[in-house]
Amino acid sequence: MKRKSGVLANPDCKDCPLHEIARNVCVPADGSTDVEIMFLGRNPGEDEDKANKPFVGRAGQLLRNAIGASDLEESELYITNVVKCHTPENRKPNKVELAACDKYLQAELKKVKPKYIFVFGNEALGQLTGKEHGSSSKKKGAPGITSLQGKTMRVDDYIIFPMAHPSFIVRQGGVEDNKGGQRARASYLATFNANVQKLRQMQNDEETVDAAEPEVKLCLTAAAASRALADLEKSDVIAFDLETQGLWPEKDKRLHIVCLSGDGKTSYVIPLQHPETPKSIKDAMPSIREKLGHLLTTKKTIAHRAQFDLLWLRAKGVRCKASFDTKYAGHILDENVPTKLKARSPEDVPGQVEMYLGVPSGYSLDMSQADTHIWPLRELSKYGGMDAAYTWRLRIRHLREFDKEPRLLKLFANVTMPAVELFTQIETNGIEVDWDYLDTLFNDKKKGKCDKRLKKITDTFQASMPACPAVWADDLPPMEPIDGDWDTDDLGI
C-alpha cells in the first residue's frame, strides 16, 4: 500500500529478520488516514499476524470493547503498531526491529497528521519520545507507561495519552481471574474513558456532558420541594437514589434524602428524615409523599440496584417502580467488571461512573467511617445528587450498548427487570410456604418423595467411576477419604 507521502505498509519488506517468520509481513493499519486520532500499539500478535489486521486477538478485543463502550467510534481512529511484524512468542521487539520499522511509523504520522495519539506500551511511547520508558538507564531512561497512565504529554505536535498495552491487562487475569481480572479491567476502562473525556474536552474546548459535574439543588422548604417535583414532571425519565440509615428499612431507621434527576445535568434533593430536615417539609410530608409517588409510578424510572431503593421508599409510604437498573444492565453487558456505581475512594476499584462516564474517582463519601446521619445535610445531598445524575447518564450509555446486542436487551427487559420487582416483593412480603406439602417432599424421617429420589441417585453414584472427575472440572482437587486412598481412579483423573 503506497502513498505519495511514503510507504505505509510494505509486504515485501526484508529490513529485519522478522520477515522470515511472519505469516503476513508488515501488517497494515486499520482505519482511515483522514482522522485526527491515532492508536499506536507495539507489534502484531499471533492473531493479528493471521488476520493481517492490528488488535484483533484477546488484547485487541479488550481494546475494541473499551472503544465501543466509550464515546469514541472506530471510524474516528487510525489503529497501527510501531513494529509491523509478529515477533517470536510475542516477545518485545528489539532495537533493530524498532529501527527497521520506524520509517513506516514516520510515513504514517506524516500522512495522518494526528492531533491526539493513544500510545499503548513503553516501546510505542519510546518511538515518539526517543527515550527508553520503564528503563533505569542514565542516558535514555524515562518513567514507565504505568506511572504515566492517566496523564497527558505533548510530544512535538501531538498530544499523547499514555496507556498500558491491553495485553498487559489480559495477562493480569482477564476474564478467567474473577478478582484480579475484574480489578485490572475496571481500572483500565476507567483510565481509558477518562482519557476519552479529556480528548473530547480538548476537541470541543469545553467539559463533556458525561463527565461534567451535575448541579445539585437542595430543597429546604416545602415550596421548593413542590417546585422541584413539578419541574421533574416535565421529564420522561427519572433517576432516583436514596441515602438511608442502615441497609434495612426498619421502623426506627431513617430515609434521610431522596435524590432525583430528570436530565442527568441537574439533581434535586428532598430531605425526608434527615436530622436537619426543615419543619416545613416535615409538615408537608403527606403531600410530598403523594407527589413523589405519582412521579415514580408514571415516569420511566432508573436506579442503581433498584431493589434497595424500592424497599425503602415503599416502607416509608412512597409508591414507586423501577424501569431500568443500571447495576444489572452493566452486568449483562459485561460480566467481567464490577457493577458498583462508583469507587469509594481514589484508590478503590473503579465503578461504572469511572469506567463508562470518565468521572474522576473520589467524589464518594467514605460511608464506612460513620452512619449517614453524621454527615451534614448539604454534604450528603451533593454526594447523593451526583449519584442520581450519573445514574441517569449511565442509562444512555447502556442503551447505546444494548442497541448493538438486541438479544441482551430482551433478556434485560423481559427477565431481569421483572425479577427485580419480584424479588423486591419477596423481600418485603416473604413467600407463603405450604408446610404440609413440603413435608411430603422432605421430612426428618427421609421418607418424602424427594428424599427417596435423592437416595436413589446417590445409591448409584460411585466416586471411583471414570466420569466422576467431571464433577471437579472447575479446578477442584479429588476427594480423599480418611484411609488415604483416592476416591477416583487414576484413569479417571
PDB file of N, CA and C in Angstrom, residues 145-184:
ATOM      1  N   ILE A 145       5.284   3.307  31.453  1.00  0.00           N
ATOM      2  CA  ILE A 145       3.936   3.624  30.981  1.00  0.00           C
ATOM      3  C   ILE A 145       2.908   3.593  32.105  1.00  0.00           C
ATOM      4  N   THR A 146       3.070   2.667  33.068  1.00  0.00           N
ATOM      5  CA  THR A 146       2.065   2.568  34.127  1.00  0.00           C
ATOM      6  C   THR A 146       2.080   3.792  35.037  1.00  0.00           C
ATOM      7  N   SER A 147       3.245   4.395  35.220  1.00  0.00           N
ATOM      8  CA  SER A 147       3.314   5.599  36.053  1.00  0.00           C
ATOM      9  C   SER A 147       2.816   6.827  35.297  1.00  0.00           C
ATOM     10  N   LEU A 148       2.821   6.758  33.976  1.00  0.00           N
ATOM     11  CA  LEU A 148       2.362   7.883  33.160  1.00  0.00           C
ATOM     12  C   LEU A 148       0.886   7.772  32.801  1.00  0.00           C
ATOM     13  N   GLN A 149       0.317   6.584  32.988  1.00  0.00           N
ATOM     14  CA  GLN A 149      -1.070   6.340  32.602  1.00  0.00           C
ATOM     15  C   GLN A 149      -2.009   7.292  33.345  1.00  0.00           C
ATOM     16  N   GLY A 150      -2.950   7.870  32.613  1.00  0.00           N
ATOM     17  CA  GLY A 150      -3.882   8.826  33.201  1.00  0.00           C
ATOM     18  C   GLY A 150      -3.444  10.268  33.019  1.00  0.00           C
ATOM     19  N   LYS A 151      -2.199  10.465  32.562  1.00  0.00           N
ATOM     20  CA  LYS A 151      -1.686  11.809  32.323  1.00  0.00           C
ATOM     21  C   LYS A 151      -1.674  12.077  30.822  1.00  0.00           C
ATOM     22  N   THR A 152      -1.429  13.321  30.457  1.00  0.00           N
ATOM     23  CA  THR A 152      -1.245  13.657  29.049  1.00  0.00           C
ATOM     24  C   THR A 152       0.146  14.241  28.858  1.00  0.00           C
ATOM     25  N   MET A 153       0.692  14.030  27.668  1.00  0.00           N
ATOM     26  CA  MET A 153       2.018  14.531  27.333  1.00  0.00           C
ATOM     27  C   MET A 153       1.937  15.251  25.990  1.00  0.00           C
ATOM     28  N   ARG A 154       2.786  16.210  25.797  1.00  0.00           N
ATOM     29  CA  ARG A 154       2.900  16.837  24.480  1.00  0.00           C
ATOM     30  C   ARG A 154       4.265  16.493  23.907  1.00  0.00           C
ATOM     31  N   VAL A 155       4.260  15.839  22.750  1.00  0.00           N
ATOM     32  CA  VAL A 155       5.481  15.470  22.046  1.00  0.00           C
ATOM     33  C   VAL A 155       5.376  16.035  20.632  1.00  0.00           C
ATOM     34  N   ASP A 156       6.251  16.958  20.301  1.00  0.00           N
ATOM     35  CA  ASP A 156       6.181  17.660  19.011  1.00  0.00           C
ATOM     36  C   ASP A 156       4.785  18.279  18.869  1.00  0.00           C
ATOM     37  N   ASP A 157       4.074  17.912  17.805  1.00  0.00           N
ATOM     38  CA  ASP A 157       2.736  18.487  17.587  1.00  0.00           C
ATOM     39  C   ASP A 157       1.618  17.587  18.099  1.00  0.00           C
ATOM     40  N   TYR A 158       1.976  16.544  18.825  1.00  0.00           N
ATOM     41  CA  TYR A 158       0.982  15.553  19.236  1.00  0.00           C
ATOM     42  C   TYR A 158       0.670  15.658  20.729  1.00  0.00           C
ATOM     43  N   ILE A 159      -0.588  15.448  21.055  1.00  0.00           N
ATOM     44  CA  ILE A 159      -0.990  15.280  22.455  1.00  0.00           C
ATOM     45  C   ILE A 159      -1.095  13.784  22.700  1.00  0.00           C
ATOM     46  N   ILE A 160      -0.316  13.305  23.651  1.00  0.00           N
ATOM     47  CA  ILE A 160      -0.171  11.866  23.884  1.00  0.00           C
ATOM     48  C   ILE A 160      -0.956  11.444  25.126  1.00  0.00           C
ATOM     49  N   PHE A 161      -1.681  10.338  24.989  1.00  0.00           N
ATOM     50  CA  PHE A 161      -2.359   9.708  26.123  1.00  0.00           C
ATOM     51  C   PHE A 161      -1.673   8.362  26.369  1.00  0.00           C
ATOM     52  N   PRO A 162      -0.720   8.298  27.307  1.00  0.00           N
ATOM     53  CA  PRO A 162      -0.019   7.026  27.548  1.00  0.00           C
ATOM     54  C   PRO A 162      -0.925   6.033  28.280  1.00  0.00           C
ATOM     55  N   MET A 163      -0.919   4.788  27.804  1.00  0.00           N
ATOM     56  CA  MET A 163      -1.707   3.742  28.457  1.00  0.00           C
ATOM     57  C   MET A 163      -0.956   2.421  28.402  1.00  0.00           C
ATOM     58  N   ALA A 164      -1.194   1.585  29.400  1.00  0.00           N
ATOM     59  CA  ALA A 164      -0.635   0.235  29.362  1.00  0.00           C
ATOM     60  C   ALA A 164      -1.191  -0.496  28.148  1.00  0.00           C
ATOM     61  N   HIS A 165      -0.397  -1.389  27.605  1.00  0.00           N
ATOM     62  CA  HIS A 165      -0.885  -2.185  26.477  1.00  0.00           C
ATOM     63  C   HIS A 165      -1.975  -3.130  26.978  1.00  0.00           C
ATOM     64  N   PRO A 166      -3.059  -3.304  26.220  1.00  0.00           N
ATOM     65  CA  PRO A 166      -4.136  -4.189  26.693  1.00  0.00           C
ATOM     66  C   PRO A 166      -3.682  -5.618  26.976  1.00  0.00           C
ATOM     67  N   SER A 167      -2.612  -6.075  26.320  1.00  0.00           N
ATOM     68  CA  SER A 167      -2.111  -7.424  26.608  1.00  0.00           C
ATOM     69  C   SER A 167      -1.608  -7.519  28.045  1.00  0.00           C
ATOM     70  N   PHE A 168      -1.121  -6.412  28.593  1.00  0.00           N
ATOM     71  CA  PHE A 168      -0.692  -6.377  29.997  1.00  0.00           C
ATOM     72  C   PHE A 168      -1.885  -6.619  30.919  1.00  0.00           C
ATOM     73  N   ILE A 169      -3.034  -6.071  30.558  1.00  0.00           N
ATOM     74  CA  ILE A 169      -4.251  -6.265  31.352  1.00  0.00           C
ATOM     75  C   ILE A 169      -4.720  -7.705  31.240  1.00  0.00           C
ATOM     76  N   VAL A 170      -4.671  -8.258  30.038  1.00  0.00           N
ATOM     77  CA  VAL A 170      -5.081  -9.652  29.844  1.00  0.00           C
ATOM     78  C   VAL A 170      -4.214 -10.589  30.673  1.00  0.00           C
ATOM     79  N   ARG A 171      -2.912 -10.312  30.717  1.00  0.00           N
ATOM     80  CA  ARG A 171      -2.003 -11.183  31.474  1.00  0.00           C
ATOM     81  C   ARG A 171      -2.255 -11.108  32.981  1.00  0.00           C
ATOM     82  N   GLN A 172      -2.854 -10.033  33.447  1.00  0.00           N
ATOM     83  CA  GLN A 172      -3.146  -9.914  34.877  1.00  0.00           C
ATOM     84  C   GLN A 172      -4.337 -10.752  35.301  1.00  0.00           C
ATOM     85  N   GLY A 173      -5.073 -11.256  34.369  1.00  0.00           N
ATOM     86  CA  GLY A 173      -6.199 -12.096  34.761  1.00  0.00           C
ATOM     87  C   GLY A 173      -7.249 -12.208  33.681  1.00  0.00           C
ATOM     88  N   GLY A 174      -7.642 -11.071  33.110  1.00  0.00           N
ATOM     89  CA  GLY A 174      -8.688 -11.129  32.112  1.00  0.00           C
ATOM     90  C   GLY A 174      -9.953 -11.744  32.671  1.00  0.00           C
ATOM     91  N   VAL A 175     -10.697 -12.434  31.821  1.00  0.00           N
ATOM     92  CA  VAL A 175     -11.992 -12.955  32.235  1.00  0.00           C
ATOM     93  C   VAL A 175     -11.867 -14.180  33.111  1.00  0.00           C
ATOM     94  N   GLU A 176     -10.696 -14.862  33.122  1.00  0.00           N
ATOM     95  CA  GLU A 176     -10.574 -16.083  33.913  1.00  0.00           C
ATOM     96  C   GLU A 176     -10.382 -15.798  35.398  1.00  0.00           C
ATOM     97  N   ASP A 177      -9.750 -14.682  35.724  1.00  0.00           N
ATOM     98  CA  ASP A 177      -9.436 -14.368  37.114  1.00  0.00           C
ATOM     99  C   ASP A 177     -10.504 -13.420  37.641  1.00  0.00           C
ATOM    100  N   ASN A 178     -11.408 -13.950  38.440  1.00  0.00           N
ATOM    101  CA  ASN A 178     -12.583 -13.185  38.840  1.00  0.00           C
ATOM    102  C   ASN A 178     -12.243 -11.951  39.657  1.00  0.00           C
ATOM    103  N   LYS A 179     -11.119 -11.974  40.385  1.00  0.00           N
ATOM    104  CA  LYS A 179     -10.767 -10.827  41.221  1.00  0.00           C
ATOM    105  C   LYS A 179      -9.734  -9.944  40.537  1.00  0.00           C
ATOM    106  N   GLY A 180      -8.566 -10.524  40.236  1.00  0.00           N
ATOM    107  CA  GLY A 180      -7.526  -9.731  39.597  1.00  0.00           C
ATOM    108  C   GLY A 180      -7.964  -9.206  38.249  1.00  0.00           C
ATOM    109  N   GLY A 181      -8.653 -10.034  37.477  1.00  0.00           N
ATOM    110  CA  GLY A 181      -9.115  -9.623  36.164  1.00  0.00           C
ATOM    111  C   GLY A 181     -10.126  -8.498  36.240  1.00  0.00           C
ATOM    112  N   GLN A 182     -11.051  -8.601  37.186  1.00  0.00           N
ATOM    113  CA  GLN A 182     -12.055  -7.549  37.339  1.00  0.00           C
ATOM    114  C   GLN A 182     -11.411  -6.220  37.706  1.00  0.00           C
ATOM    115  N   ARG A 183     -10.504  -6.250  38.654  1.00  0.00           N
ATOM    116  CA  ARG A 183      -9.846  -5.013  39.080  1.00  0.00           C
ATOM    117  C   ARG A 183      -9.063  -4.392  37.924  1.00  0.00           C
ATOM    118  N   ALA A 184      -8.317  -5.245  37.204  1.00  0.00           N
ATOM    119  CA  ALA A 184      -7.493  -4.742  36.107  1.00  0.00           C
ATOM    120  C   ALA A 184      -8.353  -4.149  34.999  1.00  0.00           C
TER     121      ALA A 184
END
